[in-house]
Every structure is written in C-alpha cells, then in structure tokens.
Amino acid sequence: MKEVTRRKDKLNMEQNDTKNDLTIGHIIVKNKDNVVKKNNSGYSIKSGKKNKNSVHAKRKKRLIDKKQVKKKRKINKVKNEEDKKECKQFANSNSMVEYNINKVVYDINKNDLIRGDDNNYKNVYLERNKQKYKKKKKIEKTPEDIVNSSLFRYINEFMYTNKSETVQKKLNETKNVFNIYHMGYKNQKDKWPNNPVNDIIKYLRKNFTKIDKIADLGCGEAEIAKTLSGWSISSFDLIKFNEYVTACNITHLPLSNNSQDCIIICLSLMNTDWPKIIFESVRCLKKKATLIIADVVSRFTNYKAFVKFMSNVGCTLSNQVNLDNFFYIFFFENNKKDNVSLTVNEGKVKKFSKLLAPCFYKRR
C-alpha cells in the first residue's frame, strides 16, 4: 500500500510540473529560468524577470544622463560668470584710459606735465593717434566730381565693350571726353593698393639700358617715358595727350618688323579686339625680346588658357608677379618661328577675346 501511494504522489508531482512548463516543439522552456532559449521554429522566448532587468537598466541610463546634463550646466554657469568678470575688467580699463586722456589734456592746458607718469603719456598719445585715424572725415564731392566720375564709368565701359576703331572715332569726335577719362583714371589709381607702372619701371632700370628700344602701348599720359627721360621709349595711344605720346590705333603700329627690344601693355587690352594688339606686338618684337603685360586679376576668366594662347602666338612665360592679389604682371619671351604668317583671322580674335572679361562698374 505504501508503494502505491508513493507512485501516486510522484504522478501528481509530474502533472503539477507540466502545468508550470511550456512545451514548444521538442524543447521545454521553464518559466523559472532567466535564460532565453530558442525553439525549432526559430522564435525566442524571454522570461518576465529578464524584461524587468532591462527596464531597470534603461532607468539607470536615464538617471546617469540627467546627472551629466546637470554637471555640464554647472560648468557653463561658471564659465559665463568668469567671462562677465573679464568684460567688466576690460570696461573698467577703457574708462581708466579715457580718464588719463582727459587728465593729460587738462595738464597740457596748464603747462603742467609733471603730474602724470611717462607711460600714461605714451598711451595717451597712441590713443589720440588712433582716434584721428578713426575720425577721418569723408571728402565731400562737388557736383562736377560726381558728373565726371559717372562719365568715366560710362567711357570705360564703352572702351571695354567695343572695337578699337569705333572707340577711336568716338574719342576723335569729342576730345574733352578723353580728358575726363584720364581725370577719372587718376582718381581710380589712388584707390589701388599698388600701381603696376612703378614695378615695370624698376624692371626696365635693372634689365635694360637707354639704347634699347622700348614701346609703351596704350600709354595714357606716358608715365614711363616721363620718368625714364633720355631713354629711347616710344609711347602710343588713341589720342595725343602730351608731347611724349604719338596718336595711333595700337592694333596697327607704325613700327617695322623685329625692331623692338621690349613692348609694354599695361592695362591696355581693353577693346573687344585686344588679341590684335598681341599679334601686332609679336610682329614688332625682336627674337628673345620681352613682352610685359599687366592687367587686373579679375579679368582673367581662364588663366591657363591665356598662357597657352600666348605660347601659341610664340611667347613663352618667363616670370610672373602677383601684386596684392589685384594685378598680374606677365613677362614673356618672344620665341616666334621664322616664316610665320602674321595675318589676323577675325574668327580667332572673337574666340580668344573671351579669355579676358570686360571691366564693369556697379550702377548707383
């Protein structure tokens, strides 16, 4: 009897265990286990205790993040307070400087220079010089100046956007316009950081002599010929501005072939047919002679293409100067081949003229 009762108890225990268990496929997953098991179908089963632990971990992370944010806020507050203190100190120092300036002026009026320290006086004079530079008054322009500046802009744009022949006709019809243009050009030069003509003159003094033949194309007032007086310099422009200038269209120079040791084209490639000026200058240059070209940096639409165009003409780049990122000065050597036809093709002129952009001024 005792053995029968024991067997019944065992069966009851097994039935109770199966109720608490979950049977999926061949694997039995118990609720008491914290381990995640997989069945044959590939599904994973998590216990309740495991989920509780994951939620607890997330809460811990949130608390840690909040603590870090609070720490950062405290650090930022301290930094802001320090910055405010520095600003106050700086403001107080400026007020002290102003006080010293007023004190020194008062002492100078009394002819008493013994009261203040030497360092204070030095600082005061420095501050007074700074104030002079800051308080520069703008020069009031007269109505004539305003009209002349607007005319200069109009003439300049007209010269950049038309052929040399049409510009020459227009200037010959109204010669006063040329004078107005040169007055505006002078005012414009004062605004430049550096004048390329000065650098060209230095180069000529170092590398050439009075005997060498030099041609200045688009010379304007012929500054190079004026400064290097006694040199054999021939200056050309559309209109004769003074005794140094010979009036002509620089696309057709009154010079023989292979006659010049150096040709200068400083801010003169203005018209839409400017490649003709280069063809003409190559015709007049001797072999191994130098061609100097100076122009504004912003005009070069494609720098490499311009240098390639010059090499195709027969001029190889020997040196280049960049003046304050405002002007380029190119020094080319003439290596033209013999028996090369110098006839100008109008189609090529139009094509190569796009390498230099015209100068436009902002409308006011």
GROMACS .gro file of C-alpha atoms in nm:
model
  364
    1MET     CA    1   0.000   0.000   0.000
    2LYS     CA    2   0.280   0.234   0.083
    3GLU     CA    3   0.444   0.180  -0.259
    4VAL     CA    4   0.115   0.258  -0.440
    5THR     CA    5   0.072   0.582  -0.252
    6ARG     CA    6   0.431   0.682  -0.333
    7ARG     CA    7   0.374   0.621  -0.706
    8LYS     CA    8   0.055   0.832  -0.698
    9ASP     CA    9   0.243   1.117  -0.529
   10LYS     CA   10   0.512   1.106  -0.800
   11LEU     CA   11   0.250   1.123  -1.076
   12ASN     CA   12   0.078   1.418  -0.910
   13MET     CA   13   0.413   1.599  -0.882
   14GLU     CA   14   0.489   1.544  -1.252
   15GLN     CA   15   0.144   1.675  -1.351
   16ASN     CA   16   0.197   1.990  -1.143
   17ASP     CA   17   0.539   2.046  -1.307
   18THR     CA   18   0.395   2.020  -1.657
   19LYS     CA   19   0.132   2.281  -1.576
   20ASN     CA   20   0.407   2.530  -1.489
   21ASP     CA   21   0.606   2.440  -1.801
   22LEU     CA   22   0.554   2.549  -2.167
   23THR     CA   23   0.608   2.287  -2.433
   24ILE     CA   24   0.708   2.420  -2.779
   25GLY     CA   25   0.827   2.165  -3.029
   26HIS     CA   26   1.087   1.935  -2.876
   27ILE     CA   27   1.218   2.185  -2.615
   28ILE     CA   28   1.052   2.260  -2.283
   29VAL     CA   29   1.108   2.617  -2.160
   30LYS     CA   30   1.053   2.670  -1.789
   31ASN     CA   31   0.917   2.997  -1.651
   32LYS     CA   32   1.164   2.981  -1.363
   33ASP     CA   33   1.466   3.014  -1.596
   34ASN     CA   34   1.608   3.359  -1.675
   35VAL     CA   35   1.787   3.231  -1.987
   36VAL     CA   36   1.642   3.295  -2.333
   37LYS     CA   37   1.601   2.973  -2.536
   38LYS     CA   38   1.507   2.908  -2.897
   39ASN     CA   39   1.261   2.654  -3.032
   40ASN     CA   40   1.266   2.468  -3.364
   41SER     CA   41   1.062   2.739  -3.539
   42GLY     CA   42   1.330   2.999  -3.455
   43TYR     CA   43   1.125   3.213  -3.210
   44SER     CA   44   1.291   3.336  -2.891
   45ILE     CA   45   1.114   3.338  -2.559
   46LYS     CA   46   1.207   3.579  -2.276
   47SER     CA   47   1.110   3.536  -1.916
   48GLY     CA   48   0.939   3.806  -1.710
   49LYS     CA   49   1.243   3.852  -1.487
   50LYS     CA   50   1.464   3.929  -1.789
   51ASN     CA   51   1.229   4.208  -1.906
   52LYS     CA   52   1.228   4.361  -1.559
   53ASN     CA   53   1.607   4.376  -1.558
   54SER     CA   54   1.618   4.551  -1.899
   55VAL     CA   55   1.369   4.816  -1.782
   56HIS     CA   56   1.575   4.874  -1.471
   57ALA     CA   57   1.890   4.920  -1.683
   58LYS     CA   58   1.715   5.180  -1.900
   59ARG     CA   59   1.609   5.375  -1.594
   60LYS     CA   60   1.967   5.374  -1.467
   61LYS     CA   61   2.092   5.515  -1.802
   62ARG     CA   62   1.835   5.794  -1.791
   63LEU     CA   63   1.943   5.892  -1.441
   64ILE     CA   64   2.310   5.895  -1.547
   65ASP     CA   65   2.228   6.115  -1.850
   66LYS     CA   66   2.038   6.361  -1.630
   67LYS     CA   67   2.333   6.384  -1.391
   68GLN     CA   68   2.574   6.456  -1.678
   69VAL     CA   69   2.347   6.731  -1.812
   70LYS     CA   70   2.333   6.893  -1.468
   71LYS     CA   71   2.714   6.885  -1.443
   72LYS     CA   72   2.750   7.050  -1.785
   73ARG     CA   73   2.506   7.324  -1.687
   74LYS     CA   74   2.706   7.399  -1.374
   75ILE     CA   75   3.032   7.418  -1.574
   76ASN     CA   76   2.873   7.654  -1.827
   77LYS     CA   77   2.742   7.878  -1.549
   78VAL     CA   78   3.092   7.908  -1.402
   79LYS     CA   79   3.238   7.992  -1.743
   80ASN     CA   80   2.975   8.259  -1.809
   81GLU     CA   81   3.044   8.420  -1.472
   82GLU     CA   82   3.419   8.429  -1.549
   83ASP     CA   83   3.353   8.587  -1.890
   84LYS     CA   84   3.134   8.853  -1.731
   85LYS     CA   85   3.411   8.937  -1.483
   86GLU     CA   86   3.664   8.972  -1.768
   87CYS     CA   87   3.427   9.201  -1.960
   88LYS     CA   88   3.381   9.420  -1.653
   89GLN     CA   89   3.758   9.443  -1.604
   90PHE     CA   90   3.806   9.537  -1.970
   91ALA     CA   91   3.536   9.805  -1.946
   92ASN     CA   92   3.699   9.948  -1.633
   93SER     CA   93   4.039   9.958  -1.806
   94ASN     CA   94   3.889  10.153  -2.100
   95SER     CA   95   3.730  10.401  -1.862
   96MET     CA   96   4.072  10.447  -1.696
   97VAL     CA   97   4.230  10.522  -2.034
   98GLU     CA   98   3.965  10.785  -2.106
   99TYR     CA   99   4.026  10.936  -1.761
  100ASN     CA  100   4.402  10.951  -1.828
  101ILE     CA  101   4.345  11.121  -2.165
  102ASN     CA  102   4.127  11.391  -2.009
  103LYS     CA  103   4.378  11.438  -1.727
  104VAL     CA  104   4.670  11.485  -1.967
  105VAL     CA  105   4.479  11.733  -2.182
  106TYR     CA  106   4.396  11.929  -1.866
  107ASP     CA  107   4.762  11.922  -1.758
  108ILE     CA  108   4.883  12.034  -2.103
  109ASN     CA  109   4.647  12.330  -2.092
  110LYS     CA  110   4.801  12.427  -1.758
  111ASN     CA  111   5.154  12.367  -1.896
  112ASP     CA  112   5.195  12.109  -1.616
  113LEU     CA  113   5.349  11.785  -1.747
  114ILE     CA  114   5.497  11.668  -1.416
  115ARG     CA  115   5.185  11.517  -1.258
  116GLY     CA  116   5.132  11.220  -1.492
  117ASP     CA  117   5.366  10.925  -1.547
  118ASP     CA  118   5.563  10.884  -1.871
  119ASN     CA  119   5.386  10.557  -1.955
  120ASN     CA  120   5.048  10.725  -1.921
  121TYR     CA  121   5.152  10.999  -2.165
  122LYS     CA  122   5.276  10.745  -2.419
  123ASN     CA  123   4.950  10.552  -2.403
  124VAL     CA  124   4.754  10.874  -2.435
  125TYR     CA  125   4.934  10.986  -2.748
  126LEU     CA  126   4.883  10.642  -2.904
  127GLU     CA  127   4.511  10.659  -2.826
  128ARG     CA  128   4.485  11.009  -2.971
  129ASN     CA  129   4.654  10.896  -3.295
  130LYS     CA  130   4.411  10.604  -3.322
  131GLN     CA  131   4.118  10.840  -3.277
  132LYS     CA  132   4.250  11.056  -3.562
  133TYR     CA  133   4.251  10.760  -3.800
  134LYS     CA  134   3.903  10.657  -3.688
  135LYS     CA  135   3.753  11.004  -3.724
  136LYS     CA  136   3.868  11.074  -4.079
  137LYS     CA  137   3.605  11.285  -4.246
  138LYS     CA  138   3.481  11.187  -4.587
  139ILE     CA  139   3.577  11.433  -4.859
  140GLU     CA  140   3.263  11.596  -4.987
  141LYS     CA  141   3.238  11.566  -5.364
  142THR     CA  142   3.126  11.859  -5.573
  143PRO     CA  143   2.856  11.813  -5.839
  144GLU     CA  144   3.128  11.836  -6.107
  145ASP     CA  145   3.320  11.548  -5.949
  146ILE     CA  146   3.008  11.333  -5.938
  147VAL     CA  147   2.934  11.402  -6.305
  148ASN     CA  148   3.296  11.334  -6.406
  149SER     CA  149   3.306  11.004  -6.215
  150SER     CA  150   2.984  10.887  -6.382
  151LEU     CA  151   3.122  10.990  -6.723
  152PHE     CA  152   3.444  10.799  -6.651
  153ARG     CA  153   3.244  10.483  -6.579
  154TYR     CA  154   3.044  10.525  -6.898
  155ILE     CA  155   3.356  10.584  -7.114
  156ASN     CA  156   3.541  10.294  -6.953
  157GLU     CA  157   3.257  10.050  -7.022
  158PHE     CA  158   3.229  10.182  -7.377
  159MET     CA  159   3.600  10.115  -7.435
  160TYR     CA  160   3.580   9.761  -7.294
  161THR     CA  161   3.270   9.660  -7.491
  162ASN     CA  162   3.357   9.795  -7.838
  163LYS     CA  163   3.623   9.756  -8.104
  164SER     CA  164   3.926   9.984  -8.113
  165GLU     CA  165   3.817  10.153  -8.438
  166THR     CA  166   3.475  10.258  -8.302
  167VAL     CA  167   3.635  10.386  -7.980
  168GLN     CA  168   3.890  10.589  -8.177
  169LYS     CA  169   3.615  10.754  -8.384
  170LYS     CA  170   3.415  10.842  -8.072
  171LEU     CA  171   3.715  10.997  -7.896
  172ASN     CA  172   3.818  11.198  -8.202
  173GLU     CA  173   3.466  11.343  -8.226
  174THR     CA  174   3.468  11.461  -7.861
  175LYS     CA  175   3.824  11.519  -7.738
  176ASN     CA  176   3.712  11.657  -7.399
  177VAL     CA  177   3.583  11.310  -7.316
  178PHE     CA  178   3.940  11.178  -7.324
  179ASN     CA  179   4.049  11.441  -7.071
  180ILE     CA  180   3.757  11.349  -6.842
  181TYR     CA  181   3.854  10.983  -6.875
  182HIS     CA  182   4.212  11.049  -6.765
  183MET     CA  183   4.095  11.259  -6.470
  184GLY     CA  184   3.877  10.969  -6.357
  185TYR     CA  185   4.164  10.728  -6.419
  186LYS     CA  186   4.387  10.931  -6.185
  187ASN     CA  187   4.125  10.916  -5.909
  188GLN     CA  188   4.093  10.541  -5.963
  189LYS     CA  189   4.471  10.492  -5.931
  190ASP     CA  190   4.470  10.647  -5.584
  191LYS     CA  191   4.242  10.365  -5.464
  192TRP     CA  192   4.475  10.088  -5.588
  193PRO     CA  193   4.695   9.910  -5.331
  194ASN     CA  194   4.990   9.927  -5.573
  195ASN     CA  195   5.049  10.075  -5.919
  196PRO     CA  196   5.195   9.820  -6.166
  197VAL     CA  197   5.365  10.100  -6.364
  198ASN     CA  198   5.610  10.155  -6.075
  199ASP     CA  199   5.716   9.789  -6.078
  200ILE     CA  200   5.758   9.793  -6.456
  201ILE     CA  201   5.985  10.099  -6.433
  202LYS     CA  202   6.203   9.921  -6.173
  203TYR     CA  203   6.226   9.617  -6.402
  204LEU     CA  204   6.332   9.831  -6.700
  205ARG     CA  205   6.605  10.004  -6.499
  206LYS     CA  206   6.752   9.668  -6.392
  207ASN     CA  207   6.730   9.478  -6.722
  208PHE     CA  208   6.754   9.741  -6.999
  209THR     CA  209   6.963  10.040  -7.098
  210LYS     CA  210   6.896  10.376  -7.264
  211ILE     CA  211   6.999  10.235  -7.602
  212ASP     CA  212   6.735   9.960  -7.604
  213LYS     CA  213   6.418  10.034  -7.799
  214ILE     CA  214   6.104  10.015  -7.586
  215ALA     CA  215   5.741  10.065  -7.690
  216ASP     CA  216   5.460  10.152  -7.447
  217LEU     CA  217   5.119  10.062  -7.593
  218GLY     CA  218   4.813  10.240  -7.452
  219CYS     CA  219   5.042  10.469  -7.253
  220GLY     CA  220   4.781  10.728  -7.146
  221GLU     CA  221   4.988  11.014  -7.002
  222ALA     CA  222   5.317  10.833  -7.081
  223GLU     CA  223   5.437  10.796  -6.720
  224ILE     CA  224   5.716  10.556  -6.818
  225ALA     CA  225   5.859  10.792  -7.081
  226LYS     CA  226   5.840  11.084  -6.836
  227THR     CA  227   6.023  10.906  -6.555
  228LEU     CA  228   6.285  10.745  -6.782
  229SER     CA  229   6.371  11.062  -6.970
  230GLY     CA  230   6.655  11.021  -7.218
  231TRP     CA  231   6.561  10.660  -7.293
  232SER     CA  232   6.450  10.552  -7.640
  233ILE     CA  233   6.085  10.491  -7.544
  234SER     CA  234   5.805  10.538  -7.797
  235SER     CA  235   5.461  10.581  -7.639
  236PHE     CA  236   5.138  10.513  -7.833
  237ASP     CA  237   4.772  10.582  -7.758
  238LEU     CA  238   4.448  10.667  -7.939
  239ILE     CA  239   4.481  11.042  -7.871
  240LYS     CA  240   4.790  11.257  -7.816
  241PHE     CA  241   4.761  11.364  -7.452
  242ASN     CA  242   5.104  11.535  -7.436
  243GLU     CA  243   5.431  11.568  -7.629
  244TYR     CA  244   5.552  11.219  -7.532
  245VAL     CA  245   5.254  11.043  -7.697
  246THR     CA  246   5.210  10.954  -8.065
  247ALA     CA  247   4.844  10.911  -8.164
  248CYS     CA  248   4.761  10.581  -8.335
  249ASN     CA  249   4.549  10.269  -8.309
  250ILE     CA  250   4.775  10.018  -8.132
  251THR     CA  251   4.633   9.732  -8.340
  252HIS     CA  252   4.828   9.893  -8.633
  253LEU     CA  253   5.160  10.023  -8.502
  254PRO     CA  254   5.389  10.247  -8.713
  255LEU     CA  255   5.687  10.021  -8.635
  256SER     CA  256   5.890   9.787  -8.854
  257ASN     CA  257   5.920   9.411  -8.803
  258ASN     CA  258   6.171   9.281  -8.544
  259SER     CA  259   6.260   9.632  -8.427
  260GLN     CA  260   6.176   9.647  -8.053
  261ASP     CA  261   6.367   9.507  -7.755
  262CYS     CA  262   6.070   9.539  -7.519
  263ILE     CA  263   5.698   9.613  -7.551
  264ILE     CA  264   5.477   9.710  -7.256
  265ILE     CA  265   5.100   9.657  -7.248
  266CYS     CA  266   4.991   9.791  -6.909
  267LEU     CA  267   4.611   9.788  -6.861
  268SER     CA  268   4.568   9.842  -7.236
  269LEU     CA  269   4.398   9.520  -7.351
  270MET     CA  270   4.064   9.695  -7.330
  271ASN     CA  271   3.876   9.663  -7.658
  272THR     CA  272   3.696   9.353  -7.781
  273ASP     CA  273   3.966   9.303  -8.047
  274TRP     CA  274   4.254   9.302  -7.795
  275PRO     CA  275   4.417   8.986  -7.946
  276LYS     CA  276   4.515   9.205  -8.246
  277ILE     CA  277   4.734   9.410  -8.010
  278ILE     CA  278   4.926   9.096  -7.912
  279PHE     CA  279   4.967   8.984  -8.275
  280GLU     CA  280   5.098   9.331  -8.362
  281SER     CA  281   5.339   9.341  -8.069
  282VAL     CA  282   5.480   8.997  -8.162
  283ARG     CA  283   5.537   9.128  -8.515
  284CYS     CA  284   5.737   9.425  -8.387
  285LEU     CA  285   5.944   9.238  -8.125
  286LYS     CA  286   6.290   9.100  -8.187
  287LYS     CA  287   6.375   8.739  -8.114
  288LYS     CA  288   6.432   8.673  -7.743
  289ALA     CA  289   6.279   9.016  -7.670
  290THR     CA  290   6.044   9.069  -7.374
  291LEU     CA  291   5.673   9.139  -7.376
  292ILE     CA  292   5.531   9.279  -7.050
  293ILE     CA  293   5.155   9.250  -6.989
  294ALA     CA  294   4.988   9.390  -6.677
  295ASP     CA  295   4.616   9.362  -6.604
  296VAL     CA  296   4.358   9.315  -6.330
  297VAL     CA  297   4.335   8.965  -6.178
  298SER     CA  298   3.956   8.953  -6.201
  299ARG     CA  299   3.966   8.989  -6.579
  300PHE     CA  300   4.129   8.651  -6.643
  301THR     CA  301   3.844   8.406  -6.699
  302ASN     CA  302   4.086   8.118  -6.764
  303TYR     CA  303   4.446   8.179  -6.659
  304LYS     CA  304   4.591   7.860  -6.813
  305ALA     CA  305   4.410   7.916  -7.143
  306PHE     CA  306   4.554   8.270  -7.163
  307VAL     CA  307   4.911   8.145  -7.110
  308LYS     CA  308   4.852   7.873  -7.369
  309PHE     CA  309   4.723   8.131  -7.618
  310MET     CA  310   5.039   8.336  -7.566
  311SER     CA  311   5.260   8.030  -7.621
  312ASN     CA  312   5.074   7.950  -7.945
  313VAL     CA  313   5.145   8.305  -8.064
  314GLY     CA  314   5.515   8.248  -7.988
  315CYS     CA  315   5.560   8.398  -7.640
  316THR     CA  316   5.678   8.176  -7.354
  317LEU     CA  317   5.616   8.281  -6.994
  318SER     CA  318   5.948   8.356  -6.818
  319ASN     CA  319   5.821   8.524  -6.500
  320GLN     CA  320   5.504   8.639  -6.328
  321VAL     CA  321   5.430   8.882  -6.043
  322ASN     CA  322   5.112   8.899  -5.837
  323LEU     CA  323   5.061   9.245  -5.686
  324ASP     CA  324   4.844   9.220  -5.372
  325ASN     CA  325   4.609   8.975  -5.550
  326PHE     CA  326   4.490   9.273  -5.756
  327PHE     CA  327   4.720   9.281  -6.062
  328TYR     CA  328   4.907   9.023  -6.268
  329ILE     CA  329   5.232   9.123  -6.438
  330PHE     CA  330   5.347   8.872  -6.701
  331PHE     CA  331   5.696   8.867  -6.852
  332PHE     CA  332   5.700   8.678  -7.183
  333GLU     CA  333   5.996   8.595  -7.407
  334ASN     CA  334   5.943   8.616  -7.782
  335ASN     CA  335   6.032   8.280  -7.940
  336LYS     CA  336   5.838   8.316  -8.263
  337LYS     CA  337   5.928   8.090  -8.553
  338ASP     CA  338   6.057   8.219  -8.886
  339ASN     CA  339   5.828   8.245  -9.189
  340VAL     CA  340   5.511   8.257  -8.977
  341SER     CA  341   5.215   8.436  -9.136
  342LEU     CA  342   5.108   8.736  -8.929
  343THR     CA  343   4.766   8.774  -9.093
  344VAL     CA  344   4.488   8.817  -8.837
  345ASN     CA  345   4.184   8.592  -8.853
  346GLU     CA  346   3.866   8.762  -8.725
  347GLY     CA  347   3.720   8.431  -8.610
  348LYS     CA  348   4.021   8.364  -8.386
  349VAL     CA  349   4.005   8.718  -8.249
  350LYS     CA  350   3.644   8.666  -8.135
  351LYS     CA  351   3.732   8.329  -7.984
  352PHE     CA  352   4.037   8.447  -7.788
  353SER     CA  353   3.881   8.778  -7.679
  354LYS     CA  354   3.666   8.581  -7.430
  355LEU     CA  355   3.978   8.494  -7.228
  356LEU     CA  356   3.965   8.843  -7.074
  357ALA     CA  357   3.640   8.969  -6.923
  358PRO     CA  358   3.547   9.339  -6.959
  359CYS     CA  359   3.552   9.565  -6.653
  360PHE     CA  360   3.208   9.678  -6.541
  361TYR     CA  361   3.125   9.922  -6.262
  362LYS     CA  362   2.829   9.891  -6.029
  363ARG     CA  363   2.530  10.108  -6.111
  364ARG     CA  364   2.444  10.366  -5.845
   0.00000   0.00000   0.00000
